[in-house]
Amino acid sequence: MAPPMQMNPAMDRRVAPPQGPQQRSGAPQGDIGQLFQVLKESPYPAQREWAANNLATFDGRAHPEIVAILLDCAKQDPAATVRAGCVYSLSRMGLANDAVAGTMQMLRQDSDPRVRQEVEQAMARMGLTPNR
């Protein structure tokens, strides 16, 4: 049976989890390595967004590699929904360090209005002051 669709409040849309071998039964959050693989390699934006959302459930202080991959994908993913999902996930983790703040500032100029809106909301959630 397929896992249920999850709501991503950042994008107000349903996000499909990956099907098949990427997700192990009994491990709804998945393994960090598997989530990294889905986020970097899946051809489907909904799956990449799902992976970013699930990575936010881990402790970013204990796993700084999660923060690094979310920052990278927030800047470089071709799908605006994935970039916005990465921004939302970073804000959920609550890590307002220099790298996160700098990326948020850069993404305020993103070409897609959904990403820019998510950045503004994320900065407010994290207490970051925009440098205009």
C-alpha positions as semicolon CSV with decimal commas, in nm:
position;residue;x (nm);y (nm);z (nm)
1;M;0,000;0,000;0,000
2;A;0,132;0,344;-0,092
3;P;0,216;0,586;0,191
4;P;-0,040;0,864;0,241
5;M;0,019;1,202;0,081
6;Q;0,157;1,461;0,320
7;M;0,066;1,829;0,329
8;N;0,347;2,076;0,296
9;P;0,213;2,394;0,458
10;A;0,485;2,600;0,289
11;M;0,345;2,533;-0,052
12;D;-0,018;2,452;0,045
13;R;-0,009;2,140;-0,163
14;R;0,023;1,768;-0,124
15;V;0,366;1,613;-0,154
16;A;0,405;1,257;-0,273
17;P;0,662;1,044;-0,094
18;P;0,887;0,837;-0,314
19;Q;0,759;0,494;-0,403
20;G;0,955;0,175;-0,416
21;P;1,302;0,109;-0,279
22;Q;1,374;0,467;-0,170
23;Q;1,140;0,435;0,127
24;R;1,164;0,149;0,374
25;S;0,849;0,033;0,549
26;G;0,863;0,100;0,921
27;A;1,086;0,407;0,871
28;P;0,852;0,691;0,777
29;Q;1,126;0,954;0,795
30;G;1,366;0,741;0,600
31;D;1,739;0,715;0,635
32;I;1,937;1,037;0,599
33;G;2,143;0,891;0,315
34;Q;1,832;0,782;0,128
35;L;1,673;1,123;0,177
36;F;1,991;1,288;0,045
37;Q;1,978;1,063;-0,260
38;V;1,612;1,147;-0,329
39;L;1,673;1,521;-0,280
40;K;1,973;1,526;-0,514
41;E;1,875;1,266;-0,775
42;S;1,499;1,223;-0,807
43;P;1,363;1,346;-1,139
44;Y;1,036;1,436;-0,964
45;P;1,014;1,771;-0,782
46;A;0,744;1,638;-0,546
47;Q;0,980;1,365;-0,428
48;R;1,267;1,612;-0,380
49;E;1,034;1,839;-0,183
50;W;0,923;1,541;0,027
51;A;1,286;1,456;0,104
52;A;1,361;1,815;0,211
53;N;1,056;1,815;0,435
54;N;1,165;1,491;0,602
55;L;1,524;1,606;0,647
56;A;1,390;1,891;0,862
57;T;1,279;1,636;1,122
58;F;1,642;1,559;1,208
59;D;1,859;1,769;1,440
60;G;2,061;2,003;1,222
61;R;2,315;2,062;1,498
62;A;2,388;1,690;1,519
63;H;2,379;1,654;1,140
64;P;2,528;1,970;0,982
65;E;2,540;1,787;0,648
66;I;2,160;1,816;0,638
67;V;2,178;2,194;0,666
68;A;2,445;2,200;0,395
69;I;2,240;1,997;0,146
70;L;1,924;2,199;0,216
71;L;2,118;2,522;0,159
72;D;2,266;2,385;-0,163
73;C;1,929;2,270;-0,298
74;A;1,759;2,594;-0,188
75;K;2,002;2,778;-0,414
76;Q;2,034;2,537;-0,705
77;D;1,732;2,312;-0,753
78;P;1,564;2,381;-1,088
79;A;1,213;2,353;-0,936
80;A;1,087;2,657;-0,744
81;T;0,869;2,434;-0,525
82;V;1,177;2,243;-0,413
83;R;1,372;2,563;-0,345
84;A;1,080;2,695;-0,139
85;G;1,049;2,360;0,038
86;C;1,416;2,370;0,133
87;V;1,374;2,722;0,271
88;Y;1,072;2,609;0,472
89;S;1,263;2,306;0,601
90;L;1,558;2,521;0,708
91;S;1,323;2,750;0,900
92;R;1,162;2,450;1,070
93;M;1,504;2,343;1,193
94;G;1,549;2,685;1,356
95;L;1,917;2,722;1,274
96;A;1,975;3,088;1,198
97;N;2,352;3,072;1,152
98;D;2,554;3,288;0,911
99;A;2,528;3,040;0,623
100;V;2,149;3,016;0,656
101;A;2,109;3,393;0,693
102;G;2,330;3,457;0,391
103;T;2,140;3,209;0,177
104;M;1,808;3,360;0,284
105;Q;1,934;3,706;0,186
106;M;2,043;3,576;-0,154
107;L;1,713;3,396;-0,212
108;R;1,518;3,716;-0,150
109;Q;1,612;3,785;-0,514
110;D;1,498;3,444;-0,647
111;S;1,325;3,452;-0,985
112;D;1,012;3,282;-0,847
113;P;0,768;3,472;-0,623
114;R;0,684;3,154;-0,426
115;V;1,045;3,123;-0,318
116;R;1,069;3,492;-0,229
117;Q;0,749;3,468;-0,023
118;E;0,873;3,159;0,160
119;V;1,205;3,332;0,232
120;E;1,026;3,629;0,389
121;Q;0,813;3,399;0,605
122;A;1,115;3,187;0,700
123;M;1,317;3,492;0,798
124;A;1,032;3,610;1,020
125;R;1,003;3,264;1,182
126;M;1,378;3,257;1,251
127;G;1,397;3,617;1,368
128;L;1,635;3,721;1,090
129;T;1,638;4,087;0,999
130;P;1,636;4,148;0,624
131;N;1,926;4,358;0,495
132;R;1,763;4,563;0,225
